[in-house]
Tab-separated table of C-alpha atoms in Angstrom:
chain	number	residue	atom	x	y	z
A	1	UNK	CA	-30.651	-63.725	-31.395
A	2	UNK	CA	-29.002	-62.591	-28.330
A	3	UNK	CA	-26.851	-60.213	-26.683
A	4	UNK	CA	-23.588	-62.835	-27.448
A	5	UNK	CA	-24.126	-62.967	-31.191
A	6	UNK	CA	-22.629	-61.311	-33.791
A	7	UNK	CA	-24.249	-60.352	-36.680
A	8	UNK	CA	-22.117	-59.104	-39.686
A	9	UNK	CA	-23.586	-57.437	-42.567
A	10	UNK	CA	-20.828	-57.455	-46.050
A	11	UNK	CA	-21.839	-56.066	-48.936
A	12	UNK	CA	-20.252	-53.121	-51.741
A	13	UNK	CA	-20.799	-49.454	-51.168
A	14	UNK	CA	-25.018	-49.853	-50.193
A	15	UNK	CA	-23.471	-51.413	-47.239
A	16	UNK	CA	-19.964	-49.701	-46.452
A	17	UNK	CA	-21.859	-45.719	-46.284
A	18	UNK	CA	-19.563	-44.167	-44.528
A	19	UNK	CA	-18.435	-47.239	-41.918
A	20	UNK	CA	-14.889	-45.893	-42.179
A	21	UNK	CA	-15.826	-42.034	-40.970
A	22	UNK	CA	-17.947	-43.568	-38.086
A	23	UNK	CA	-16.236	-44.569	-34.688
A	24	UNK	CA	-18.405	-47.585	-34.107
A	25	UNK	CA	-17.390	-48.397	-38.287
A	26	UNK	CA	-21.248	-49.476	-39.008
A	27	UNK	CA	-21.899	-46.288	-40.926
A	28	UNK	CA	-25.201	-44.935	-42.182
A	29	UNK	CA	-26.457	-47.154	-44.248
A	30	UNK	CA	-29.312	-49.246	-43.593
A	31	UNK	CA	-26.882	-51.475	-41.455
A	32	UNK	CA	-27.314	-48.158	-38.862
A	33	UNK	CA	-31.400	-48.751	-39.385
A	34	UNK	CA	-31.404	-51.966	-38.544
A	35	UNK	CA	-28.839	-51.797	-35.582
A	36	UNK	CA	-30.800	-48.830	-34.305
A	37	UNK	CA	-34.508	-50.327	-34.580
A	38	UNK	CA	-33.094	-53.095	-32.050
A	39	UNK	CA	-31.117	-51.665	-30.018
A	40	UNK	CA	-35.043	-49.370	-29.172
A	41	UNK	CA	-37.106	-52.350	-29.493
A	42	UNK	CA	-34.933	-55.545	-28.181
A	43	UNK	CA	-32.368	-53.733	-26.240
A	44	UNK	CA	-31.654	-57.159	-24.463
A	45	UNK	CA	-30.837	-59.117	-27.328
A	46	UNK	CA	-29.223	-56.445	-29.121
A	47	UNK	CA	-26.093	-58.515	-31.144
A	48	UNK	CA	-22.745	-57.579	-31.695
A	49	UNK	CA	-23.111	-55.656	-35.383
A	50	UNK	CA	-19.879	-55.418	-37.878
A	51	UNK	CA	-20.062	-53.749	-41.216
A	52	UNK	CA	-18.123	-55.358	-43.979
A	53	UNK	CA	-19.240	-53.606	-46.984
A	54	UNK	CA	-16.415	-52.328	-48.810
A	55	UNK	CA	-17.680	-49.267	-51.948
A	56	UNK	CA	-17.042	-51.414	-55.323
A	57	UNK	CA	-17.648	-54.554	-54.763
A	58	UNK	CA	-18.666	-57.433	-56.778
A	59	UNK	CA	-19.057	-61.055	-55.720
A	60	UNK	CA	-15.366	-62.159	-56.987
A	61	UNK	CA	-14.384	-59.192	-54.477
A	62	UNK	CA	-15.836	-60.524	-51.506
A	63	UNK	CA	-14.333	-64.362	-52.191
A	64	UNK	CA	-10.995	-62.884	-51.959
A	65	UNK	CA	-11.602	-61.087	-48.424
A	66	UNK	CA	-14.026	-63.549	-47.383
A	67	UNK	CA	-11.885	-65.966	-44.936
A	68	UNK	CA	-10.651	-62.985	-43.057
A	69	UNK	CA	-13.855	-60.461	-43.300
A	70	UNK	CA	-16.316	-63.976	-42.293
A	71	UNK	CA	-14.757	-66.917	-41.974
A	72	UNK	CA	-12.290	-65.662	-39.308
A	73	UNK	CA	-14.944	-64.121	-37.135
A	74	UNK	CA	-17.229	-67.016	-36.714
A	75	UNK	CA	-20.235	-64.808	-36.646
A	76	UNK	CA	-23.867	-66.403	-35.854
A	77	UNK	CA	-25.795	-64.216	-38.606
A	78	UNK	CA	-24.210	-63.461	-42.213
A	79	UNK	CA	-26.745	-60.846	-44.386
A	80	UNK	CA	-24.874	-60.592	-47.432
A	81	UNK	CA	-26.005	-57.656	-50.000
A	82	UNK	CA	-24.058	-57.743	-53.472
A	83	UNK	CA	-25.144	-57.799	-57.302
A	84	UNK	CA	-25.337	-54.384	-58.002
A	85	UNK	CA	-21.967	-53.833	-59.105
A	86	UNK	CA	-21.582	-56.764	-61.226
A	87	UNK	CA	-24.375	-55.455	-63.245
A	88	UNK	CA	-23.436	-51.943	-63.187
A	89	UNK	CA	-20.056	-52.551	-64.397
A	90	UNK	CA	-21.747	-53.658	-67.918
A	91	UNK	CA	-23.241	-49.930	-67.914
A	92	UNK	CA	-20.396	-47.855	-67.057
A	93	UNK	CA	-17.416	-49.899	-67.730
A	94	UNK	CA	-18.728	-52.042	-70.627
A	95	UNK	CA	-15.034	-52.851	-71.817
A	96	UNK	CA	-14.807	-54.657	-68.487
A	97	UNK	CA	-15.658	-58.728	-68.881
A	98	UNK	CA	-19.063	-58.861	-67.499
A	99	UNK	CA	-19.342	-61.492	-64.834
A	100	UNK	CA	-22.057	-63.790	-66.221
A	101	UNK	CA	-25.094	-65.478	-64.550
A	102	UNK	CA	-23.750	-68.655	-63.963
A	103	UNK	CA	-20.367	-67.500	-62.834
A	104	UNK	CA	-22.263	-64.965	-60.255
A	105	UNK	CA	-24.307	-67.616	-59.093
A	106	UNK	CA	-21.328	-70.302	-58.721
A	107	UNK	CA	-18.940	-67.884	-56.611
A	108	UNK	CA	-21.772	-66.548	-54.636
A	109	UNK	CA	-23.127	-70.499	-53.795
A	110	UNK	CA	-18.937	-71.437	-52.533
A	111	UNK	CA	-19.225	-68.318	-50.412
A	112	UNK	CA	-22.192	-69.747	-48.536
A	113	UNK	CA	-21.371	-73.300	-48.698
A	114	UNK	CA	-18.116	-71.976	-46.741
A	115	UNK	CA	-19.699	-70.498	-44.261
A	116	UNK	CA	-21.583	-73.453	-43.822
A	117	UNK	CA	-18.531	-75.520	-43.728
A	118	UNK	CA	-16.511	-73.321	-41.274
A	119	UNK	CA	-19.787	-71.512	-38.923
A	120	UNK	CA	-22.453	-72.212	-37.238
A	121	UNK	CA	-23.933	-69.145	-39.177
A	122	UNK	CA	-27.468	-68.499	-40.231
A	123	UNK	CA	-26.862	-66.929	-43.474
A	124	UNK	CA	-29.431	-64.097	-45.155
A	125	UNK	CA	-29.345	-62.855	-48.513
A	126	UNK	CA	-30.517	-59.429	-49.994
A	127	UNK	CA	-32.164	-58.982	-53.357
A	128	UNK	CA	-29.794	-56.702	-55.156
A	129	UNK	CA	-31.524	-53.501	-54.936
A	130	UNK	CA	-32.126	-51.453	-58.521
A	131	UNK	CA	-30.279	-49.685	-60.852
A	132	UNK	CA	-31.964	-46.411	-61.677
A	133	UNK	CA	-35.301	-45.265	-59.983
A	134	UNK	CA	-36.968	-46.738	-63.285
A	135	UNK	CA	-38.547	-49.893	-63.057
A	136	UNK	CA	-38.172	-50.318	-66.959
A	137	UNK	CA	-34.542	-49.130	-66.818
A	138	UNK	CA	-31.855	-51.085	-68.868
A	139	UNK	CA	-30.393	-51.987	-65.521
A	140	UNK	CA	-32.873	-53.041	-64.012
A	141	UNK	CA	-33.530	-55.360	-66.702
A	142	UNK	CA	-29.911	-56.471	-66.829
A	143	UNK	CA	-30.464	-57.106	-63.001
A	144	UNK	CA	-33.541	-59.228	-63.519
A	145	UNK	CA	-30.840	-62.537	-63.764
A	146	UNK	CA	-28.785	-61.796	-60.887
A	147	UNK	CA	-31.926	-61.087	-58.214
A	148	UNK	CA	-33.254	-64.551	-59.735
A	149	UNK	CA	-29.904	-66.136	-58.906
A	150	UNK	CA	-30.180	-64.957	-54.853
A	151	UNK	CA	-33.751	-66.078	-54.685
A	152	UNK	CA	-32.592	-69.590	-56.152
A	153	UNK	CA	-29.792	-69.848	-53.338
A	154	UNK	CA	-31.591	-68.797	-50.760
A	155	UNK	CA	-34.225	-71.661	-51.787
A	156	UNK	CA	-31.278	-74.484	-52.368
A	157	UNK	CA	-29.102	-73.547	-48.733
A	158	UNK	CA	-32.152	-72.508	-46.806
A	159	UNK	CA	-31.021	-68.853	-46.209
A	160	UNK	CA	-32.958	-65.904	-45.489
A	161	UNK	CA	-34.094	-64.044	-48.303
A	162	UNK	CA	-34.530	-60.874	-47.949
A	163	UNK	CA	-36.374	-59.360	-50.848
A	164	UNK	CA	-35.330	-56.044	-51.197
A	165	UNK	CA	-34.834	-55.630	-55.299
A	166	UNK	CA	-38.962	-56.284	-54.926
A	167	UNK	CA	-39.710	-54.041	-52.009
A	168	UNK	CA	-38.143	-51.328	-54.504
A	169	UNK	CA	-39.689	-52.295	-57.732
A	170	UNK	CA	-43.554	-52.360	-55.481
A	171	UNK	CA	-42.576	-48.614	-54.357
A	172	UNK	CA	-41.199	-47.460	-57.486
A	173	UNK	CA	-45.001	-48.242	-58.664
A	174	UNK	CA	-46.436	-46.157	-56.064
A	175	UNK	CA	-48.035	-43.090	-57.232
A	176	UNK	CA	-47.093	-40.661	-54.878
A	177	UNK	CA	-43.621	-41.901	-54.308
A	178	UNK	CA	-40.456	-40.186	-52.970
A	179	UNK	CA	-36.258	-40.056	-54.000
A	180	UNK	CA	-34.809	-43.267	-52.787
A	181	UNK	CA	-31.109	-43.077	-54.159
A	182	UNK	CA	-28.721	-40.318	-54.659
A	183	UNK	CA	-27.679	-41.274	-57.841
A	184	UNK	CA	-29.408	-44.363	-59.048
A	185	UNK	CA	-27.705	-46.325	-56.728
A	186	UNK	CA	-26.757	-45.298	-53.835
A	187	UNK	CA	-29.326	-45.100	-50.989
A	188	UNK	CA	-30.278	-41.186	-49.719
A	189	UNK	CA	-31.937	-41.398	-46.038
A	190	UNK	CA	-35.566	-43.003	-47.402
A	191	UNK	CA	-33.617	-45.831	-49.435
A	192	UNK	CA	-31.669	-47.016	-46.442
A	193	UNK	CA	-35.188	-46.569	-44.566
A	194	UNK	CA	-37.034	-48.866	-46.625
A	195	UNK	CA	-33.782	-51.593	-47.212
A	196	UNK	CA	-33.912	-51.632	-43.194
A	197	UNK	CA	-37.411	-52.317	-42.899
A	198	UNK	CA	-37.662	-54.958	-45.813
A	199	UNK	CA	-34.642	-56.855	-43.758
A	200	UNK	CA	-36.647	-56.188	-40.332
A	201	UNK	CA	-39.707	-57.310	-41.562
A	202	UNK	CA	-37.932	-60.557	-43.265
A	203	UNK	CA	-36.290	-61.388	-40.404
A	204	UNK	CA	-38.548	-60.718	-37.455
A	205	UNK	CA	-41.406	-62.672	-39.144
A	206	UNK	CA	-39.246	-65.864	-39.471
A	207	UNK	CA	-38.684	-65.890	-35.834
Protein backbone atom coordinates (compact mmCIF):
# COMPACT_ATOMS: atom_id res chain seq x y z
CA UNK A 1 0.00 0.00 0.00
CA UNK A 2 1.08 3.40 -0.81
CA UNK A 3 0.42 6.94 -0.76
CA UNK A 4 -1.23 6.55 -4.67
CA UNK A 5 -3.76 3.91 -3.71
CA UNK A 6 -7.10 4.09 -2.97
CA UNK A 7 -8.69 2.07 -0.66
CA UNK A 8 -12.58 2.08 -0.56
CA UNK A 9 -14.47 0.57 2.17
CA UNK A 10 -18.69 -0.16 1.03
CA UNK A 11 -20.76 -1.60 3.25
CA UNK A 12 -24.69 -0.73 4.93
CA UNK A 13 -25.04 1.56 7.88
CA UNK A 14 -21.79 -0.23 10.13
CA UNK A 15 -19.93 1.42 7.42
CA UNK A 16 -21.82 4.72 6.26
CA UNK A 17 -21.81 6.27 10.40
CA UNK A 18 -22.23 9.45 9.72
CA UNK A 19 -19.94 9.77 6.23
CA UNK A 20 -22.55 12.23 4.97
CA UNK A 21 -22.25 14.83 8.20
CA UNK A 22 -18.37 14.58 7.90
CA UNK A 23 -16.43 16.92 5.41
CA UNK A 24 -13.85 14.35 4.48
CA UNK A 25 -17.39 11.82 4.01
CA UNK A 26 -15.44 8.76 5.85
CA UNK A 27 -17.50 9.18 8.99
CA UNK A 28 -17.01 7.55 12.36
CA UNK A 29 -17.22 4.30 11.93
CA UNK A 30 -14.47 1.98 12.12
CA UNK A 31 -13.54 3.18 8.49
CA UNK A 32 -12.30 6.55 10.73
CA UNK A 33 -10.21 3.79 13.04
CA UNK A 34 -8.60 2.36 10.51
CA UNK A 35 -7.82 5.58 8.41
CA UNK A 36 -6.62 7.15 11.63
CA UNK A 37 -4.29 4.19 12.98
CA UNK A 38 -2.31 4.78 9.55
CA UNK A 39 -2.30 7.90 8.94
CA UNK A 40 -0.12 7.80 13.01
CA UNK A 41 1.70 4.75 12.21
CA UNK A 42 2.44 4.73 8.20
CA UNK A 43 1.93 8.32 7.51
CA UNK A 44 3.92 7.70 4.18
CA UNK A 45 1.85 5.18 2.75
CA UNK A 46 -1.25 6.52 4.01
CA UNK A 47 -3.95 5.63 0.84
CA UNK A 48 -6.55 7.57 -0.54
CA UNK A 49 -9.75 6.29 1.82
CA UNK A 50 -13.56 6.55 0.37
CA UNK A 51 -16.53 5.43 2.35
CA UNK A 52 -19.26 3.75 0.43
CA UNK A 53 -21.47 2.41 3.01
CA UNK A 54 -24.85 3.50 2.47
CA UNK A 55 -27.46 2.79 6.14
CA UNK A 56 -29.77 -0.25 4.78
CA UNK A 57 -28.06 -2.11 2.75
CA UNK A 58 -28.17 -5.61 1.67
CA UNK A 59 -26.04 -7.35 -0.95
CA UNK A 60 -28.77 -6.91 -3.92
CA UNK A 61 -28.29 -3.08 -2.84
CA UNK A 62 -24.79 -2.81 -3.44
CA UNK A 63 -25.01 -4.78 -7.12
CA UNK A 64 -27.17 -2.05 -8.24
CA UNK A 65 -24.65 0.89 -7.18
CA UNK A 66 -21.74 -1.19 -7.63
CA UNK A 67 -20.34 -0.07 -11.26
CA UNK A 68 -20.49 3.51 -10.22
CA UNK A 69 -19.62 3.26 -6.23
CA UNK A 70 -16.40 0.49 -7.42
CA UNK A 71 -16.16 -0.30 -10.66
CA UNK A 72 -15.88 3.35 -11.84
CA UNK A 73 -13.17 4.26 -9.39
CA UNK A 74 -10.69 1.60 -10.12
CA UNK A 75 -9.60 1.44 -6.56
CA UNK A 76 -6.46 -0.89 -5.53
CA UNK A 77 -8.14 -2.23 -2.15
CA UNK A 78 -12.03 -3.17 -1.94
CA UNK A 79 -13.05 -4.21 2.05
CA UNK A 80 -16.53 -4.97 1.60
CA UNK A 81 -18.74 -5.34 4.98
CA UNK A 82 -22.48 -6.52 4.31
CA UNK A 83 -24.80 -9.45 5.70
CA UNK A 84 -26.25 -7.91 8.47
CA UNK A 85 -29.17 -6.54 6.90
CA UNK A 86 -30.14 -9.41 4.89
CA UNK A 87 -30.50 -11.28 8.05
CA UNK A 88 -32.04 -8.64 10.02
CA UNK A 89 -34.70 -8.02 7.61
CA UNK A 90 -36.12 -11.71 8.56
CA UNK A 91 -36.39 -10.21 12.27
CA UNK A 92 -37.96 -6.98 11.80
CA UNK A 93 -39.55 -7.11 8.49
CA UNK A 94 -40.39 -10.85 8.30
CA UNK A 95 -43.15 -10.18 5.54
CA UNK A 96 -40.18 -9.12 3.43
CA UNK A 97 -38.78 -12.26 1.05
CA UNK A 98 -35.75 -13.23 2.90
CA UNK A 99 -32.76 -13.33 0.64
CA UNK A 100 -31.60 -16.96 0.96
CA UNK A 101 -28.09 -18.50 1.37
CA UNK A 102 -27.44 -19.38 -1.95
CA UNK A 103 -28.84 -16.27 -3.51
CA UNK A 104 -26.54 -14.12 -0.90
CA UNK A 105 -23.70 -16.06 -1.75
CA UNK A 106 -24.29 -15.94 -5.73
CA UNK A 107 -24.75 -11.97 -5.89
CA UNK A 108 -22.03 -11.39 -3.44
CA UNK A 109 -19.43 -13.96 -5.64
CA UNK A 110 -20.55 -11.62 -9.29
CA UNK A 111 -19.69 -8.58 -7.20
CA UNK A 112 -16.15 -9.81 -6.69
CA UNK A 113 -15.67 -11.64 -9.81
CA UNK A 114 -16.40 -7.98 -11.31
CA UNK A 115 -14.05 -6.38 -9.66
CA UNK A 116 -11.76 -8.86 -10.70
CA UNK A 117 -12.79 -8.50 -14.23
CA UNK A 118 -12.71 -4.64 -14.38
CA UNK A 119 -9.59 -3.78 -11.36
CA UNK A 120 -6.58 -4.53 -10.47
CA UNK A 121 -8.15 -4.61 -6.88
CA UNK A 122 -7.16 -6.67 -3.91
CA UNK A 123 -10.46 -7.39 -2.54
CA UNK A 124 -11.15 -8.02 1.54
CA UNK A 125 -14.15 -9.28 3.03
CA UNK A 126 -15.65 -8.71 6.60
CA UNK A 127 -17.44 -11.33 8.63
CA UNK A 128 -20.85 -9.85 9.12
CA UNK A 129 -20.66 -8.66 12.56
CA UNK A 130 -23.69 -9.92 15.14
CA UNK A 131 -27.06 -9.33 15.68
CA UNK A 132 -27.72 -8.72 19.35
CA UNK A 133 -24.87 -8.69 22.03
CA UNK A 134 -26.03 -12.45 22.65
CA UNK A 135 -24.01 -15.02 21.31
CA UNK A 136 -27.09 -17.48 21.49
CA UNK A 137 -29.39 -14.82 19.98
CA UNK A 138 -31.90 -15.89 17.19
CA UNK A 139 -29.89 -13.64 14.94
CA UNK A 140 -27.01 -14.62 15.49
CA UNK A 141 -28.01 -18.00 14.71
CA UNK A 142 -29.82 -16.91 11.57
CA UNK A 143 -26.37 -15.23 10.74
CA UNK A 144 -24.40 -18.40 11.26
CA UNK A 145 -25.12 -19.17 7.12
CA UNK A 146 -24.29 -15.92 5.79
CA UNK A 147 -20.67 -15.46 7.84
CA UNK A 148 -20.05 -19.16 6.44
CA UNK A 149 -20.83 -17.90 2.94
CA UNK A 150 -17.92 -14.85 3.22
CA UNK A 151 -15.43 -17.25 4.68
CA UNK A 152 -16.16 -19.68 1.61
CA UNK A 153 -15.51 -16.69 -0.93
CA UNK A 154 -12.82 -15.39 0.53
CA UNK A 155 -11.26 -19.09 0.32
CA UNK A 156 -12.53 -19.66 -3.56
CA UNK A 157 -11.25 -15.76 -4.97
CA UNK A 158 -8.36 -15.50 -2.59
CA UNK A 159 -9.63 -12.35 -0.74
CA UNK A 160 -8.87 -11.11 2.55
CA UNK A 161 -10.95 -12.29 5.19
CA UNK A 162 -11.38 -10.38 7.75
CA UNK A 163 -13.02 -12.17 10.61
CA UNK A 164 -14.87 -9.85 12.44
CA UNK A 165 -18.43 -11.86 13.20
CA UNK A 166 -15.61 -14.13 15.32
CA UNK A 167 -13.62 -11.37 16.91
CA UNK A 168 -17.24 -10.45 18.37
CA UNK A 169 -18.55 -13.80 19.27
CA UNK A 170 -14.62 -14.44 21.30
CA UNK A 171 -15.43 -10.98 23.22
CA UNK A 172 -18.96 -11.50 23.77
CA UNK A 173 -17.48 -14.63 25.88
CA UNK A 174 -15.30 -12.51 27.85
CA UNK A 175 -16.21 -12.18 31.37
CA UNK A 176 -15.67 -8.79 32.11
CA UNK A 177 -16.82 -7.42 28.84
CA UNK A 178 -18.10 -3.95 27.80
CA UNK A 179 -21.30 -2.37 25.37
CA UNK A 180 -20.22 -2.83 21.83
CA UNK A 181 -23.43 -1.66 19.83
CA UNK A 182 -25.99 0.92 20.41
CA UNK A 183 -28.74 -1.08 19.63
CA UNK A 184 -27.76 -4.57 18.70
CA UNK A 185 -26.35 -3.47 15.71
CA UNK A 186 -24.97 -0.59 15.31
CA UNK A 187 -21.39 -0.04 16.58
CA UNK A 188 -21.05 2.62 19.85
CA UNK A 189 -17.22 3.90 20.07
CA UNK A 190 -15.74 0.24 21.50
CA UNK A 191 -17.55 -1.72 18.53
CA UNK A 192 -16.00 0.39 15.83
CA UNK A 193 -12.70 0.01 18.08
CA UNK A 194 -12.55 -3.58 17.98
CA UNK A 195 -14.02 -3.93 13.97
CA UNK A 196 -10.85 -1.56 13.26
CA UNK A 197 -8.44 -3.58 14.97
CA UNK A 198 -9.74 -7.09 13.74
CA UNK A 199 -9.30 -5.44 9.99
CA UNK A 200 -5.74 -3.96 11.14
CA UNK A 201 -4.62 -6.95 12.52
CA UNK A 202 -5.95 -9.06 9.30
CA UNK A 203 -4.43 -6.97 7.08
CA UNK A 204 -1.09 -5.91 8.48
CA UNK A 205 -0.19 -9.59 9.21
CA UNK A 206 -0.70 -10.62 5.52
CA UNK A 207 1.78 -8.12 4.45
Amino acid sequence: MNKNDLLLFIGDSITEAGRYEDPEQIGNSYVRYVRDFLAINKPETLPKIINKGIGGNRVPDLAERWKEDVLDLKPDYVSISIGINDVWRQLDSPQQEALSYDRFKAIYADLIEQVHTHTNAKVILMEPTVILEDVNAQGNKLLKPYVTAVQELAAEFNCLLVPTHQAFIDYLNTPDRQVLTTDGVHMNTTGNMLMAQTWLQAFLNER
